[in-house]
Amino acid sequence: MKDFNPNRYAVIHEKNPREIVMLRGRGCVWRRCRFCDYHLDSSADEDANFTLNQKQLEKVTGIYGKLEVINSGSFVDLDENTVSLIEEICIQRGICQVHFECHWRHREAIPAFRRRFASHNIELKIKIGVETFDSLFRESYLDKGIDTDSPEDIAVYFDEVCLLQGIPGQTAASMETDIQTGLTYFERVCVNIMQENKRPIKPDPGVIALFTKELYPKYIDNDRVDILMENTAFGVGGVVEHAE
């Protein structure tokens, strides 16, 4: 892997204003999604991870009272020192709501994690990358590792959902259905437009053009929908390994 030195802290001023940090953990355990290379932003060295994470968390000011934590995996992949520091930062800087990511396979860890932060009067919002609610497409093509075809089941554990759009096989109708399903069952929807990397699934320019023409204008002003035409649109992240 080439050097990956992304920006790891930013402030989002529009739509659900919040600070965001991209931390580093052990990496996603699943690691089988055919479109995602973010698991490469990881390390088995917990001390090194904490040193990196501490530097980013020290930038958090509490300006909006909300913080989003992403870490190329799930909150369970973060070391305990990092999680404890997140708690301390939130308490010190008046942050009352934190958004974390989690894979479906770790859903049973969510209730205890919510209780941990609730003991400090901090509300958690947990986001899952569903990518699409078409379970056959999701599991046979994307290999996402979600063994339910019910959005209701997913919503039992998760508050927010990420969708992946702009990939082969999608249509305006299928993308619209996914967004509407997300809005029906979840508090917020984040639409990520596929970015090319070294993984097998590539963006489809025709599908992206279709999204841009038919769906972007419809949802860009919806306060519950974030649209990331580039995966650095929140001010953090990037493609870990570019396709050559």
Coordinates of N, CA and C in Angstrom, one line a residue:
M1 N 0.8 -1.2 0.0 CA 0.0 0.0 0.0 C 0.9 1.2 0.0
K2 N 0.6 2.2 -0.9 CA 1.3 3.5 -0.9 C 0.9 4.2 0.4
D3 N 1.7 5.2 0.7 CA 1.5 6.0 1.9 C 0.1 6.6 1.8
F4 N -0.7 6.5 2.9 CA -2.0 7.1 3.0 C -2.0 8.1 4.1
N5 N -2.1 9.3 3.7 CA -2.0 10.4 4.7 C -3.2 11.3 4.5
P6 N -4.4 10.9 4.9 CA -5.6 11.7 4.7 C -5.7 12.7 5.8
N7 N -6.5 13.7 5.5 CA -7.0 14.6 6.5 C -7.9 13.8 7.5
R8 N -7.7 13.9 8.8 CA -8.5 13.1 9.7 C -9.4 13.9 10.6
Y9 N -9.5 15.2 10.4 CA -10.4 16.0 11.3 C -11.0 17.1 10.4
A10 N -12.3 17.3 10.6 CA -12.9 18.4 9.8 C -14.2 18.8 10.6
V11 N -14.7 19.9 10.2 CA -16.0 20.4 10.7 C -17.0 20.5 9.6
I12 N -18.2 19.9 9.8 CA -19.3 19.9 8.9 C -20.2 21.0 9.3
H13 N -20.5 22.0 8.5 CA -21.3 23.1 8.9 C -22.7 23.1 8.4
E14 N -23.0 22.2 7.4 CA -24.3 22.2 6.8 C -24.9 20.8 7.1
K15 N -26.2 20.8 7.2 CA -27.0 19.5 7.5 C -26.4 18.8 8.7
N16 N -27.1 18.8 9.8 CA -26.6 18.2 11.0 C -25.2 18.6 11.3
P17 N -24.9 19.8 11.6 CA -23.5 20.3 11.8 C -22.9 19.5 13.0
R18 N -21.6 19.2 12.7 CA -20.9 18.4 13.7 C -19.4 18.4 13.3
E19 N -18.6 18.0 14.2 CA -17.2 17.7 13.9 C -17.0 16.2 13.6
I20 N -16.0 15.9 12.8 CA -15.8 14.5 12.3 C -14.3 14.2 12.4
V21 N -14.1 13.0 13.0 CA -12.7 12.5 13.0 C -12.6 11.1 12.4
M22 N -11.6 10.9 11.6 CA -11.3 9.6 11.0 C -10.2 9.0 11.8
L23 N -10.5 8.0 12.7 CA -9.5 7.4 13.5 C -9.0 6.1 12.9
R24 N -8.1 5.5 13.6 CA -7.5 4.2 13.1 C -7.6 3.1 14.1
G25 N -8.1 2.0 13.7 CA -8.2 0.9 14.6 C -7.6 -0.4 14.0
R26 N -8.0 -1.5 14.5 CA -7.5 -2.8 14.0 C -8.0 -3.1 12.6
G27 N -9.0 -2.4 12.2 CA -9.6 -2.5 10.8 C -10.8 -3.5 10.8
C28 N -11.6 -3.3 9.8 CA -12.8 -4.1 9.7 C -12.5 -5.6 9.7
V29 N -13.2 -6.3 10.5 CA -13.0 -7.8 10.5 C -13.6 -8.5 9.3
W30 N -14.6 -8.0 8.7 CA -15.3 -8.6 7.6 C -14.3 -8.6 6.4
R31 N -13.9 -7.5 5.9 CA -12.9 -7.3 4.9 C -13.2 -8.0 3.6
R32 N -14.5 -8.3 3.3 CA -14.8 -9.0 2.1 C -15.6 -8.2 1.1
C33 N -16.0 -7.0 1.5 CA -16.8 -6.1 0.5 C -16.0 -5.9 -0.7
R34 N -16.6 -6.1 -1.9 CA -15.9 -6.1 -3.2 C -15.7 -4.6 -3.7
F35 N -16.1 -3.6 -2.9 CA -15.9 -2.3 -3.4 C -15.1 -1.4 -2.4
C36 N -14.7 -2.0 -1.3 CA -14.2 -1.1 -0.2 C -12.7 -1.5 0.1
D37 N -11.9 -0.5 0.2 CA -10.5 -0.6 0.5 C -10.1 0.0 1.9
Y38 N -11.1 0.6 2.6 CA -10.8 1.3 3.8 C -10.2 0.4 4.9
H39 N -10.5 -0.9 4.8 CA -9.9 -1.7 5.9 C -8.4 -1.7 5.9
L40 N -7.8 -1.2 4.8 CA -6.3 -1.0 4.7 C -5.8 0.1 5.6
D41 N -6.7 1.0 6.0 CA -6.3 2.1 6.9 C -6.5 1.5 8.4
S42 N -5.5 0.6 8.7 CA -5.6 -0.1 10.0 C -4.2 -0.5 10.5
S43 N -4.1 -0.9 11.7 CA -2.9 -1.3 12.3 C -3.2 -2.2 13.5
A44 N -2.4 -3.3 13.6 CA -2.5 -4.2 14.8 C -1.8 -3.6 16.0
D45 N -1.1 -2.5 15.8 CA -0.3 -1.8 16.9 C -1.2 -0.8 17.6
E46 N -1.8 -1.2 18.7 CA -2.8 -0.4 19.4 C -2.1 0.9 20.0
D47 N -0.9 0.8 20.4 CA -0.3 2.0 20.9 C -0.1 3.0 19.8
A48 N 0.3 2.6 18.6 CA 0.5 3.5 17.5 C -0.9 4.1 17.1
N49 N -1.9 3.2 17.1 CA -3.2 3.7 16.8 C -3.7 4.8 17.8
F50 N -3.4 4.6 19.0 CA -3.9 5.5 20.0 C -3.1 6.8 19.9
T51 N -1.8 6.8 19.6 CA -1.0 8.0 19.4 C -1.6 8.8 18.2
L52 N -2.0 8.1 17.1 CA -2.6 8.8 16.0 C -3.9 9.4 16.4
N53 N -4.7 8.6 17.0 CA -6.1 9.0 17.4 C -6.1 10.1 18.4
Q54 N -5.2 10.1 19.3 CA -5.1 11.2 20.3 C -4.9 12.5 19.7
K55 N -4.0 12.5 18.7 CA -3.6 13.7 18.0 C -4.9 14.4 17.3
Q56 N -5.7 13.5 16.7 CA -6.9 14.0 16.1 C -8.0 14.4 17.0
L57 N -8.2 13.6 18.1 CA -9.2 13.9 19.1 C -8.9 15.2 19.8
E58 N -7.6 15.6 20.0 CA -7.3 16.8 20.6 C -7.7 18.1 19.8
K59 N -8.1 17.9 18.5 CA -8.5 19.0 17.7 C -10.0 19.3 17.9
V60 N -10.7 18.4 18.5 CA -12.2 18.5 18.7 C -12.4 19.6 19.7
T61 N -13.3 20.5 19.3 CA -13.6 21.7 20.2 C -15.0 21.6 20.8
G62 N -15.9 20.8 20.3 CA -17.3 20.8 20.8 C -18.1 21.9 20.2
I63 N -17.7 22.5 19.1 CA -18.4 23.7 18.6 C -19.9 23.5 18.4
Y64 N -20.2 22.3 17.9 CA -21.7 22.0 17.7 C -22.3 21.1 18.7
G65 N -21.5 20.6 19.6 CA -22.0 19.6 20.6 C -22.2 18.2 20.0
K66 N -21.7 18.0 18.8 CA -21.9 16.7 18.1 C -20.6 16.3 17.5
L67 N -20.3 15.0 17.5 CA -19.1 14.4 17.0 C -19.4 13.2 16.2
E68 N -18.8 13.0 15.0 CA -18.9 11.8 14.3 C -17.5 11.1 14.2
V69 N -17.5 9.8 14.6 CA -16.3 9.1 14.6 C -16.4 8.0 13.5
I70 N -15.4 8.0 12.6 CA -15.3 7.0 11.6 C -14.0 6.3 11.7
N71 N -13.9 5.0 11.4 CA -12.6 4.4 11.6 C -12.4 3.1 10.7
S72 N -12.9 3.2 9.5 CA -12.7 2.2 8.5 C -13.1 0.8 9.0
G73 N -14.2 0.8 9.8 CA -14.6 -0.5 10.4 C -15.8 -0.2 11.3
S74 N -15.7 -0.8 12.5 CA -16.7 -0.6 13.5 C -16.1 0.0 14.8
F75 N -17.0 0.5 15.7 CA -16.4 1.0 16.9 C -15.7 0.0 17.7
V76 N -16.1 -1.3 17.5 CA -15.4 -2.4 18.3 C -14.0 -2.6 17.9
D77 N -13.6 -2.0 16.7 CA -12.2 -2.1 16.2 C -11.3 -1.1 16.8
L78 N -11.8 -0.1 17.6 CA -11.0 0.9 18.3 C -10.4 0.3 19.6
D79 N -9.2 0.7 19.9 CA -8.6 0.3 21.2 C -9.3 1.0 22.3
E80 N -9.3 0.4 23.5 CA -10.0 0.9 24.7 C -9.5 2.3 25.1
N81 N -8.2 2.6 24.9 CA -7.7 3.9 25.3 C -8.3 5.0 24.4
T82 N -8.5 4.7 23.1 CA -9.2 5.6 22.2 C -10.6 5.8 22.6
V83 N -11.3 4.8 22.9 CA -12.7 4.9 23.3 C -12.9 5.7 24.6
S84 N -12.0 5.5 25.6 CA -12.0 6.2 26.8 C -11.7 7.7 26.6
L85 N -10.8 8.0 25.7 CA -10.5 9.4 25.4 C -11.6 10.0 24.7
I86 N -12.4 9.3 23.8 CA -13.5 9.9 23.2 C -14.5 10.3 24.3
E87 N -14.7 9.4 25.2 CA -15.6 9.8 26.4 C -15.1 11.0 27.1
E88 N -13.9 11.1 27.4 CA -13.3 12.2 28.1 C -13.5 13.5 27.4
I89 N -13.2 13.5 26.1 CA -13.3 14.7 25.2 C -14.7 15.2 25.2
C90 N -15.7 14.2 25.1 CA -17.1 14.6 25.0 C -17.5 15.3 26.3
I91 N -17.1 14.7 27.4 CA -17.5 15.2 28.7 C -16.9 16.6 28.9
Q92 N -15.6 16.8 28.6 CA -14.9 18.0 28.8 C -15.4 19.1 27.9
R93 N -15.8 18.8 26.7 CA -16.2 19.8 25.7 C -17.7 19.9 25.4
G94 N -18.4 19.3 26.2 CA -19.9 19.5 26.1 C -20.5 18.8 24.9
I95 N -20.0 17.7 24.5 CA -20.5 17.0 23.3 C -21.6 16.0 23.8
C96 N -22.8 16.2 23.4 CA -23.9 15.4 23.9 C -24.4 14.3 22.9
Q97 N -23.8 14.3 21.7 CA -24.2 13.3 20.7 C -23.0 12.8 19.9
V98 N -22.8 11.5 19.8 CA -21.7 11.0 19.0 C -22.2 10.0 18.0
H99 N -21.7 10.1 16.8 CA -22.1 9.1 15.7 C -20.9 8.1 15.5
F100 N -21.3 6.8 15.6 CA -20.3 5.8 15.3 C -20.7 4.9 14.2
E101 N -19.8 4.2 13.6 CA -20.0 3.2 12.6 C -20.0 1.8 13.2
C102 N -20.8 0.9 12.5 CA -20.8 -0.5 13.0 C -21.2 -1.4 11.9
H103 N -20.5 -2.5 11.7 CA -20.9 -3.6 10.7 C -22.0 -4.4 11.4
W104 N -22.9 -5.0 10.5 CA -24.0 -5.8 11.0 C -23.6 -6.9 11.9
R105 N -22.4 -7.5 11.7 CA -22.0 -8.6 12.5 C -21.7 -8.2 13.9
H106 N -21.5 -7.0 14.2 CA -21.2 -6.5 15.6 C -22.5 -5.9 16.3
R107 N -23.6 -6.1 15.7 CA -24.8 -5.4 16.2 C -25.1 -5.7 17.7
E108 N -24.8 -6.9 18.1 CA -25.1 -7.2 19.5 C -24.3 -6.4 20.5
A109 N -23.2 -5.8 20.0 CA -22.4 -5.0 20.9 C -22.9 -3.6 21.1
I110 N -23.9 -3.2 20.3 CA -24.4 -1.8 20.3 C -25.1 -1.5 21.6
P111 N -26.1 -2.3 22.1 CA -26.8 -1.8 23.3 C -25.9 -1.5 24.5
A112 N -24.9 -2.3 24.8 CA -24.0 -2.0 25.9 C -23.1 -0.7 25.6
F113 N -22.8 -0.5 24.3 CA -22.0 0.7 24.0 C -22.9 1.9 24.2
R114 N -24.1 1.8 23.8 CA -25.1 3.0 24.1 C -25.1 3.3 25.6
R115 N -25.3 2.2 26.4 CA -25.4 2.4 27.8 C -24.1 3.0 28.4
R116 N -23.0 2.6 27.9 CA -21.7 3.2 28.4 C -21.7 4.7 28.2
F117 N -22.1 5.2 27.0 CA -22.1 6.6 26.8 C -23.2 7.3 27.5
A118 N -24.4 6.6 27.6 CA -25.6 7.2 28.2 C -25.3 7.5 29.7
S119 N -24.4 6.8 30.3 CA -24.0 7.0 31.7 C -23.4 8.4 31.9
H120 N -22.9 9.0 30.8 CA -22.4 10.4 30.8 C -23.4 11.3 30.1
N121 N -24.6 10.9 29.9 CA -25.6 11.7 29.2 C -25.2 12.1 27.8
I122 N -24.6 11.1 27.1 CA -24.2 11.2 25.7 C -25.0 10.3 24.9
E123 N -25.7 10.8 23.9 CA -26.5 10.0 23.0 C -25.7 9.5 21.9
L124 N -25.8 8.2 21.6 CA -25.1 7.6 20.4 C -26.1 7.4 19.2
K125 N -25.5 7.7 18.0 CA -26.2 7.4 16.8 C -25.3 6.4 16.0
I126 N -25.8 5.3 15.7 CA -25.0 4.2 15.1 C -25.4 4.1 13.6
K127 N -24.4 4.2 12.8 CA -24.6 4.1 11.3 C -24.1 2.8 10.8
I128 N -24.8 2.2 9.8 CA -24.4 1.0 9.2 C -24.3 1.3 7.7
G129 N -23.3 0.6 7.1 CA -23.2 0.7 5.6 C -24.0 -0.5 5.0
V130 N -25.3 -0.2 4.6 CA -26.1 -1.2 4.0 C -25.8 -1.3 2.5
E131 N -25.5 -0.1 1.9 CA -25.2 0.1 0.5 C -26.4 0.0 -0.4
T132 N -27.2 -1.1 -0.2 CA -28.5 -1.2 -0.9 C -29.4 -2.1 -0.1
F133 N -30.7 -1.9 -0.2 CA -31.6 -2.8 0.5 C -32.1 -4.0 -0.4
D134 N -31.6 -4.0 -1.6 CA -31.8 -5.2 -2.5 C -30.8 -6.2 -2.0
S135 N -31.3 -7.1 -1.1 CA -30.4 -8.1 -0.4 C -29.7 -9.0 -1.4
L136 N -30.3 -9.5 -2.5 CA -29.7 -10.4 -3.4 C -28.5 -9.7 -4.1
F137 N -28.8 -8.5 -4.6 CA -27.7 -7.7 -5.2 C -26.6 -7.4 -4.2
R138 N -27.0 -7.0 -3.0 CA -26.0 -6.6 -2.0 C -25.1 -7.8 -1.6
E139 N -25.6 -9.0 -1.5 CA -24.8 -10.1 -1.0 C -24.1 -10.9 -2.1
S140 N -24.8 -11.0 -3.3 CA -24.2 -11.7 -4.3 C -23.1 -10.9 -5.1
Y141 N -23.3 -9.6 -5.2 CA -22.4 -8.7 -5.9 C -21.5 -7.9 -5.0
L142 N -22.0 -7.3 -4.0 CA -21.2 -6.5 -3.1 C -20.5 -7.3 -2.0
D143 N -21.1 -8.5 -1.6 CA -20.6 -9.3 -0.6 C -20.4 -8.5 0.7
K144 N -21.6 -8.0 1.2 CA -21.6 -7.0 2.3 C -21.6 -7.7 3.6
G145 N -22.2 -8.9 3.7 CA -22.2 -9.7 5.0 C -23.3 -9.3 5.9
I146 N -24.5 -9.0 5.3 CA -25.7 -8.7 6.1 C -26.7 -9.8 5.8
D147 N -27.0 -10.6 6.8 CA -27.8 -11.8 6.6 C -29.3 -11.6 6.9
T148 N -29.8 -10.4 6.5 CA -31.2 -10.2 6.6 C -31.7 -9.4 5.4
D149 N -32.9 -9.6 4.9 CA -33.4 -8.8 3.8 C -34.4 -7.8 4.3
S150 N -34.5 -7.6 5.6 CA -35.5 -6.8 6.3 C -34.9 -5.5 6.8
P151 N -35.3 -4.3 6.2 CA -34.8 -3.0 6.8 C -35.3 -2.8 8.2
E152 N -36.5 -3.4 8.5 CA -37.0 -3.3 9.9 C -36.0 -4.0 10.9
D153 N -35.5 -5.1 10.5 CA -34.6 -5.8 11.4 C -33.3 -5.0 11.6
I154 N -32.8 -4.3 10.5 CA -31.6 -3.5 10.6 C -31.9 -2.3 11.5
A155 N -33.0 -1.7 11.4 CA -33.4 -0.5 12.1 C -33.6 -0.8 13.6
V156 N -33.7 -2.0 14.0 CA -33.7 -2.3 15.4 C -32.5 -1.9 16.1
Y157 N -31.3 -2.0 15.4 CA -30.0 -1.7 16.0 C -29.4 -0.4 15.6
F158 N -29.8 0.1 14.4 CA -29.1 1.2 13.8 C -30.0 2.4 13.6
D159 N -29.4 3.6 13.7 CA -30.1 4.8 13.6 C -30.0 5.4 12.2
E160 N -28.8 5.2 11.5 CA -28.5 5.9 10.3 C -28.0 4.8 9.3
V161 N -28.0 5.1 8.0 CA -27.6 4.2 7.0 C -26.8 4.8 5.9
C162 N -25.8 4.1 5.4 CA -25.0 4.6 4.3 C -25.5 3.7 3.0
L163 N -25.6 4.4 1.9 CA -25.9 3.7 0.6 C -24.8 4.0 -0.3
L164 N -24.5 3.0 -1.2 CA -23.5 3.1 -2.2 C -24.2 3.2 -3.5
Q165 N -24.0 4.3 -4.3 CA -24.6 4.4 -5.6 C -23.6 4.8 -6.6
G166 N -24.0 4.6 -7.9 CA -23.1 4.9 -9.0 C -22.3 3.7 -9.4
I167 N -22.9 2.5 -9.2 CA -22.2 1.2 -9.6 C -23.0 0.5 -10.6
P168 N -22.4 -0.5 -11.3 CA -23.0 -1.2 -12.4 C -24.3 -1.9 -11.9
G169 N -25.3 -1.9 -12.7 CA -26.5 -2.7 -12.3 C -27.6 -1.8 -11.6
Q170 N -27.2 -0.6 -11.2 CA -28.2 0.3 -10.6 C -29.0 1.1 -11.6
T171 N -30.2 1.4 -11.3 CA -31.0 2.3 -12.2 C -31.5 3.5 -11.3
A172 N -32.1 4.4 -12.0 CA -32.7 5.5 -11.2 C -33.7 5.0 -10.3
A173 N -34.5 4.1 -10.7 CA -35.6 3.5 -9.9 C -35.0 2.8 -8.7
S174 N -34.0 2.0 -8.9 CA -33.4 1.2 -7.7 C -32.7 2.1 -6.7
M175 N -32.1 3.2 -7.2 CA -31.4 4.1 -6.3 C -32.5 4.9 -5.5
E176 N -33.6 5.3 -6.2 CA -34.7 6.0 -5.6 C -35.3 5.1 -4.5
T177 N -35.5 3.9 -4.8 CA -36.1 2.9 -3.8 C -35.2 2.8 -2.6
D178 N -33.9 2.7 -2.8 CA -33.0 2.6 -1.6 C -33.1 3.9 -0.8
I179 N -33.1 5.0 -1.4 CA -33.1 6.3 -0.6 C -34.4 6.4 0.2
Q180 N -35.5 6.1 -0.5 CA -36.8 6.1 0.2 C -36.9 5.1 1.3
T181 N -36.4 3.9 1.1 CA -36.4 2.9 2.2 C -35.6 3.4 3.3
G182 N -34.4 4.0 3.0 CA -33.6 4.5 4.1 C -34.3 5.6 4.9
L183 N -35.0 6.5 4.2 CA -35.7 7.6 4.9 C -36.9 7.1 5.7
T184 N -37.5 6.0 5.3 CA -38.6 5.4 6.0 C -38.3 4.8 7.3
Y185 N -37.1 4.1 7.3 CA -36.7 3.3 8.5 C -35.6 3.9 9.4
F186 N -34.9 4.9 8.8 CA -33.8 5.4 9.6 C -33.8 7.0 9.7
E187 N -33.1 7.5 10.7 CA -33.2 8.9 10.9 C -32.4 9.7 9.8
R188 N -31.3 9.1 9.3 CA -30.5 9.8 8.3 C -30.0 8.8 7.3
V189 N -29.8 9.3 6.0 CA -29.3 8.6 4.9 C -28.1 9.3 4.4
C190 N -27.0 8.5 4.2 CA -25.8 9.1 3.6 C -25.6 8.4 2.3
V191 N -25.7 9.1 1.1 CA -25.4 8.5 -0.2 C -24.0 8.7 -0.6
N192 N -23.3 7.6 -0.8 CA -21.9 7.7 -1.2 C -21.8 7.3 -2.7
I193 N -21.2 8.2 -3.5 CA -21.0 7.8 -4.9 C -19.7 7.1 -5.0
M194 N -19.7 5.9 -5.7 CA -18.6 5.1 -5.8 C -17.4 5.8 -6.4
Q195 N -16.2 5.6 -5.7 CA -14.9 6.1 -6.2 C -14.1 4.9 -6.6
E196 N -13.3 5.1 -7.7 CA -12.5 3.9 -8.1 C -11.3 3.7 -7.2
N197 N -11.1 2.4 -7.0 CA -9.9 2.0 -6.2 C -9.5 0.6 -6.8
K198 N -8.7 -0.1 -6.1 CA -8.2 -1.4 -6.6 C -9.1 -2.6 -6.4
R199 N -10.2 -2.3 -5.8 CA -11.2 -3.4 -5.5 C -11.9 -3.7 -6.8
P200 N -12.5 -4.9 -6.9 CA -13.1 -5.4 -8.2 C -14.2 -4.5 -8.7
I201 N -15.1 -4.0 -7.9 CA -16.2 -3.2 -8.3 C -15.8 -1.8 -8.7
K202 N -16.2 -1.3 -9.8 CA -15.8 0.0 -10.3 C -17.0 0.9 -10.5
P203 N -16.8 2.2 -10.4 CA -18.0 3.1 -10.7 C -18.4 3.0 -12.1
D204 N -19.7 3.2 -12.3 CA -20.3 3.2 -13.6 C -20.6 4.7 -14.0
P205 N -19.9 5.3 -14.9 CA -20.1 6.7 -15.2 C -21.6 7.0 -15.7
G206 N -22.2 6.0 -16.4 CA -23.6 6.2 -16.8 C -24.5 6.3 -15.6
V207 N -24.3 5.4 -14.6 CA -25.2 5.4 -13.5 C -24.9 6.7 -12.6
I208 N -23.7 7.1 -12.5 CA -23.4 8.4 -11.8 C -24.1 9.5 -12.5
A209 N -24.0 9.6 -13.8 CA -24.7 10.7 -14.6 C -26.2 10.6 -14.3
L210 N -26.7 9.4 -14.3 CA -28.2 9.3 -14.0 C -28.5 9.8 -12.6
F211 N -27.7 9.4 -11.6 CA -27.9 9.9 -10.3 C -27.8 11.5 -10.2
T212 N -26.8 12.0 -10.9 CA -26.6 13.4 -10.9 C -27.8 14.2 -11.5
K213 N -28.4 13.6 -12.5 CA -29.5 14.3 -13.2 C -30.8 14.1 -12.5
E214 N -31.1 12.9 -12.0 CA -32.4 12.6 -11.6 C -32.6 12.6 -10.0
L215 N -31.6 12.3 -9.3 CA -31.7 12.1 -7.9 C -31.0 13.2 -7.1
Y216 N -29.9 13.6 -7.5 CA -29.2 14.7 -6.8 C -30.0 15.9 -6.6
P217 N -30.7 16.5 -7.6 CA -31.5 17.7 -7.4 C -32.7 17.4 -6.5
K218 N -33.2 16.2 -6.4 CA -34.3 15.9 -5.6 C -34.0 15.8 -4.1
Y219 N -32.7 15.4 -3.8 CA -32.4 15.1 -2.4 C -31.3 16.0 -1.8
I220 N -30.7 16.8 -2.6 CA -29.6 17.6 -2.1 C -30.0 18.6 -1.0
D221 N -31.2 19.1 -1.0 CA -31.7 20.0 0.0 C -32.5 19.3 1.1
N222 N -32.5 18.0 1.1 CA -33.2 17.3 2.2 C -32.3 17.2 3.4
D223 N -32.7 17.7 4.5 CA -31.9 17.8 5.7 C -31.5 16.5 6.3
R224 N -32.2 15.4 5.9 CA -31.9 14.1 6.4 C -31.0 13.3 5.4
V225 N -30.6 13.9 4.3 CA -29.9 13.1 3.3 C -28.5 13.8 3.1
D226 N -27.4 13.1 3.3 CA -26.1 13.6 3.0 C -25.7 12.9 1.6
I227 N -25.2 13.7 0.7 CA -24.7 13.2 -0.6 C -23.2 13.5 -0.7
L228 N -22.4 12.4 -0.8 CA -21.0 12.6 -1.0 C -20.7 12.2 -2.4
M229 N -20.6 13.2 -3.3 CA -20.2 12.9 -4.7 C -18.7 12.5 -4.8
E230 N -17.9 12.9 -3.8 CA -16.5 12.5 -3.6 C -16.4 12.0 -2.2
N231 N -15.6 10.9 -2.0 CA -15.6 10.4 -0.6 C -14.8 11.2 0.4
T232 N -14.3 12.4 -0.1 CA -13.7 13.3 0.8 C -14.6 14.5 1.1
A233 N -15.9 14.4 0.7 CA -16.8 15.6 0.8 C -17.0 16.0 2.2
F234 N -16.8 15.2 3.2 CA -16.9 15.6 4.6 C -15.6 16.2 5.1
G235 N -14.6 16.2 4.3 CA -13.3 16.8 4.7 C -12.3 15.8 5.2
V236 N -12.7 14.5 5.3 CA -11.8 13.5 5.7 C -11.8 12.4 4.7
G237 N -10.8 11.5 4.9 CA -10.7 10.3 4.1 C -10.1 10.4 2.7
G238 N -10.5 9.4 1.9 CA -9.9 9.4 0.5 C -9.8 7.9 0.1
V239 N -9.4 7.7 -1.1 CA -9.2 6.3 -1.6 C -7.8 5.9 -1.1
V240 N -7.8 4.7 -0.5 CA -6.6 4.2 0.1 C -5.6 3.7 -1.0
E241 N -6.1 2.9 -1.9 CA -5.3 2.4 -3.0 C -5.9 2.7 -4.3
H242 N -5.4 3.6 -5.1 CA -5.9 4.0 -6.3 C -5.7 2.9 -7.4
A243 N -6.7 2.8 -8.2 CA -6.6 1.9 -9.4 C -5.6 2.4 -10.3
E244 N -4.8 1.6 -10.9 CA -3.8 2.0 -11.9 C -4.3 1.8 -13.3

